[in-house]
Amino acid sequence: MSNSGSVACTITVTVNNRQSGPWPYTLNPGQSTEDWFGTGSTQGWYDLTASASGFSRGFAGHMENGTQQTSDPAMGR
């Protein structure tokens, strides 16, 4: 996550397919940060939303590992 603006901003990451978070990240102008989110409890599925003032971006999918998997356990909830 990066702040290319001229004022500080807070980016909030929310998990949509399990009970966890949200996590706020306050970034000064020109600052970047990164983080990771485990997928073990969701059988490799992830569904995250990063939002800030006037901005929202979703990231959803599955971490493939070559083995047979099941559908997202939170799908349809």
CSV table of N, CA and C in Angstrom, one decimal, residues 12-77:
chain,number,residue,atom,x,y,z
A,12,THR,N,-7.8,1.3,5.4
A,12,THR,CA,-8.3,0.3,6.2
A,12,THR,C,-8.6,-1.0,5.4
A,13,VAL,N,-8.0,-2.1,5.9
A,13,VAL,CA,-8.2,-3.4,5.2
A,13,VAL,C,-9.2,-4.2,6.0
A,14,THR,N,-10.2,-4.7,5.4
A,14,THR,CA,-11.3,-5.4,6.0
A,14,THR,C,-11.3,-6.8,5.3
A,15,VAL,N,-11.5,-7.8,6.1
A,15,VAL,CA,-11.6,-9.2,5.6
A,15,VAL,C,-13.1,-9.5,5.5
A,16,ASN,N,-13.5,-10.0,4.3
A,16,ASN,CA,-14.9,-10.2,4.0
A,16,ASN,C,-15.4,-11.7,4.2
A,17,ASN,N,-14.4,-12.6,4.3
A,17,ASN,CA,-14.8,-14.1,4.3
A,17,ASN,C,-14.5,-14.7,5.7
A,18,ARG,N,-14.3,-14.0,6.7
A,18,ARG,CA,-14.1,-14.6,8.0
A,18,ARG,C,-14.1,-13.4,9.1
A,19,GLN,N,-14.2,-13.8,10.3
A,19,GLN,CA,-14.3,-12.8,11.4
A,19,GLN,C,-12.8,-12.4,11.8
A,20,SER,N,-12.4,-11.2,11.4
A,20,SER,CA,-11.1,-10.7,11.7
A,20,SER,C,-11.0,-9.3,11.2
A,21,GLY,N,-10.0,-8.6,11.9
A,21,GLY,CA,-9.8,-7.2,11.5
A,21,GLY,C,-11.0,-6.3,11.9
A,22,PRO,N,-11.1,-5.1,11.4
A,22,PRO,CA,-10.3,-4.5,10.3
A,22,PRO,C,-8.9,-4.0,10.8
A,23,TRP,N,-8.1,-3.7,9.9
A,23,TRP,CA,-6.7,-3.2,10.2
A,23,TRP,C,-6.5,-1.9,9.5
A,24,PRO,N,-6.3,-0.8,10.3
A,24,PRO,CA,-6.0,0.5,9.8
A,24,PRO,C,-4.4,0.7,9.6
A,25,TYR,N,-4.1,1.3,8.5
A,25,TYR,CA,-2.7,1.6,8.2
A,25,TYR,C,-2.6,3.1,7.9
A,26,THR,N,-2.0,3.9,8.8
A,26,THR,CA,-1.8,5.4,8.5
A,26,THR,C,-0.5,5.6,7.8
A,27,LEU,N,-0.6,6.2,6.6
A,27,LEU,CA,0.6,6.4,5.8
A,27,LEU,C,0.8,7.9,5.6
A,28,ASN,N,2.0,8.4,5.8
A,28,ASN,CA,2.4,9.8,5.5
A,28,ASN,C,2.6,9.9,4.0
A,29,PRO,N,2.6,11.2,3.5
A,29,PRO,CA,2.9,11.4,2.1
A,29,PRO,C,4.1,10.7,1.6
A,30,GLY,N,4.0,9.9,0.5
A,30,GLY,CA,5.2,9.2,0.0
A,30,GLY,C,5.5,7.9,0.7
A,31,GLN,N,4.8,7.6,1.7
A,31,GLN,CA,5.1,6.4,2.5
A,31,GLN,C,4.4,5.1,1.9
A,32,SER,N,5.1,4.0,2.1
A,32,SER,CA,4.5,2.7,1.6
A,32,SER,C,4.6,1.7,2.8
A,33,THR,N,3.8,0.7,2.8
A,33,THR,CA,3.9,-0.4,3.8
A,33,THR,C,3.3,-1.6,3.1
A,34,GLU,N,3.6,-2.8,3.7
A,34,GLU,CA,3.1,-4.0,3.2
A,34,GLU,C,2.7,-4.9,4.4
A,35,ASP,N,1.9,-5.9,4.2
A,35,ASP,CA,1.5,-6.8,5.3
A,35,ASP,C,1.1,-8.1,4.6
A,36,TRP,N,0.8,-9.1,5.3
A,36,TRP,CA,0.4,-10.4,4.8
A,36,TRP,C,-0.8,-10.9,5.6
A,37,PHE,N,-1.6,-11.7,5.0
A,37,PHE,CA,-2.8,-12.3,5.6
A,37,PHE,C,-2.8,-13.8,5.3
A,38,GLY,N,-2.9,-14.6,6.4
A,38,GLY,CA,-2.9,-16.0,6.2
A,38,GLY,C,-4.2,-16.5,5.6
A,39,THR,N,-4.1,-17.6,4.9
A,39,THR,CA,-5.4,-18.2,4.3
A,39,THR,C,-5.6,-19.6,4.8
A,40,GLY,N,-4.9,-20.1,5.8
A,40,GLY,CA,-5.0,-21.4,6.3
A,40,GLY,C,-6.4,-21.7,6.9
A,41,SER,N,-7.0,-20.8,7.6
A,41,SER,CA,-8.3,-21.1,8.1
A,41,SER,C,-9.4,-21.0,7.1
A,42,THR,N,-9.2,-20.5,5.9
A,42,THR,CA,-10.2,-20.4,4.9
A,42,THR,C,-9.9,-21.3,3.7
A,43,GLN,N,-9.1,-22.3,3.9
A,43,GLN,CA,-8.7,-23.3,2.8
A,43,GLN,C,-8.1,-22.6,1.6
A,44,GLY,N,-7.4,-21.6,1.8
A,44,GLY,CA,-6.7,-20.9,0.7
A,44,GLY,C,-7.5,-19.7,0.1
A,45,TRP,N,-8.7,-19.5,0.5
A,45,TRP,CA,-9.5,-18.4,-0.1
A,45,TRP,C,-9.2,-17.1,0.7
A,46,TYR,N,-9.2,-16.0,-0.1
A,46,TYR,CA,-9.1,-14.7,0.5
A,46,TYR,C,-10.1,-13.7,-0.1
A,47,ASP,N,-10.6,-12.8,0.7
A,47,ASP,CA,-11.5,-11.8,0.2
A,47,ASP,C,-11.3,-10.5,1.1
A,48,LEU,N,-10.5,-9.6,0.6
A,48,LEU,CA,-10.1,-8.4,1.3
A,48,LEU,C,-10.6,-7.1,0.6
A,49,THR,N,-10.9,-6.1,1.4
A,49,THR,CA,-11.2,-4.8,0.8
A,49,THR,C,-10.3,-3.8,1.5
A,50,ALA,N,-9.6,-3.0,0.7
A,50,ALA,CA,-8.8,-1.9,1.1
A,50,ALA,C,-9.5,-0.6,0.8
A,51,SER,N,-9.7,0.3,1.8
A,51,SER,CA,-10.5,1.5,1.6
A,51,SER,C,-9.8,2.7,2.3
A,52,ALA,N,-10.0,3.8,1.7
A,52,ALA,CA,-9.5,5.1,2.2
A,52,ALA,C,-10.5,6.1,1.8
A,53,SER,N,-10.4,7.3,2.1
A,53,SER,CA,-11.3,8.4,1.8
A,53,SER,C,-11.5,8.5,0.3
A,54,GLY,N,-12.8,8.1,-0.2
A,54,GLY,CA,-13.1,8.1,-1.6
A,54,GLY,C,-12.5,7.0,-2.4
A,55,PHE,N,-12.0,6.0,-1.8
A,55,PHE,CA,-11.3,4.9,-2.6
A,55,PHE,C,-11.7,3.6,-1.9
A,56,SER,N,-11.9,2.6,-2.7
A,56,SER,CA,-12.2,1.2,-2.3
A,56,SER,C,-11.7,0.2,-3.3
A,57,ARG,N,-11.0,-0.8,-2.9
A,57,ARG,CA,-10.5,-1.8,-3.9
A,57,ARG,C,-10.6,-3.2,-3.3
A,58,GLY,N,-11.2,-4.1,-4.0
A,58,GLY,CA,-11.4,-5.5,-3.5
A,58,GLY,C,-10.4,-6.4,-4.1
A,59,PHE,N,-10.0,-7.4,-3.3
A,59,PHE,CA,-9.0,-8.4,-3.7
A,59,PHE,C,-9.6,-9.8,-3.2
A,60,ALA,N,-9.9,-10.6,-4.1
A,60,ALA,CA,-10.5,-11.9,-3.7
A,60,ALA,C,-10.0,-13.0,-4.7
A,61,GLY,N,-9.8,-14.2,-4.1
A,61,GLY,CA,-9.4,-15.3,-4.9
A,61,GLY,C,-8.9,-16.5,-4.1
A,62,HIS,N,-8.1,-17.3,-4.7
A,62,HIS,CA,-7.7,-18.5,-4.0
A,62,HIS,C,-6.2,-18.7,-4.2
A,63,MET,N,-5.5,-19.1,-3.2
A,63,MET,CA,-4.1,-19.4,-3.3
A,63,MET,C,-4.0,-20.9,-3.7
A,64,GLU,N,-3.5,-21.1,-4.9
A,64,GLU,CA,-3.4,-22.5,-5.4
A,64,GLU,C,-2.1,-23.2,-4.9
A,65,ASN,N,-2.3,-24.5,-4.6
A,65,ASN,CA,-1.1,-25.2,-4.2
A,65,ASN,C,-0.9,-26.6,-4.9
A,66,GLY,N,-1.7,-26.8,-5.9
A,66,GLY,CA,-1.6,-28.0,-6.7
A,66,GLY,C,-2.5,-29.2,-6.2
A,67,THR,N,-3.1,-29.0,-5.0
A,67,THR,CA,-3.9,-30.1,-4.5
A,67,THR,C,-5.4,-29.8,-4.7
A,68,GLN,N,-6.2,-30.8,-4.6
A,68,GLN,CA,-7.7,-30.7,-4.8
A,68,GLN,C,-8.2,-29.8,-3.6
A,69,GLN,N,-9.0,-28.9,-3.9
A,69,GLN,CA,-9.6,-28.0,-2.9
A,69,GLN,C,-11.1,-27.9,-2.9
A,70,THR,N,-11.7,-27.3,-2.0
A,70,THR,CA,-13.1,-27.1,-1.9
A,70,THR,C,-13.5,-25.7,-2.2
A,71,SER,N,-14.8,-25.4,-2.4
A,71,SER,CA,-15.2,-24.0,-2.7
A,71,SER,C,-15.1,-23.2,-1.4
A,72,ASP,N,-15.1,-21.9,-1.6
A,72,ASP,CA,-14.9,-21.0,-0.4
A,72,ASP,C,-16.0,-21.3,0.6
A,73,PRO,N,-15.6,-21.7,1.9
A,73,PRO,CA,-16.5,-22.0,2.9
A,73,PRO,C,-17.4,-20.9,3.3
A,74,ALA,N,-17.1,-19.7,3.0
A,74,ALA,CA,-17.9,-18.5,3.3
A,74,ALA,C,-18.8,-18.1,2.2
A,75,MET,N,-18.7,-18.7,1.0
A,75,MET,CA,-19.4,-18.3,-0.2
A,75,MET,C,-20.9,-18.4,0.1
A,76,GLY,N,-21.6,-17.4,-0.3
A,76,GLY,CA,-23.1,-17.3,-0.2
A,76,GLY,C,-23.6,-16.9,1.2
A,77,ARG,N,-22.7,-16.5,2.1
A,77,ARG,CA,-23.1,-16.0,3.4
A,77,ARG,C,-23.5,-14.6,3.4
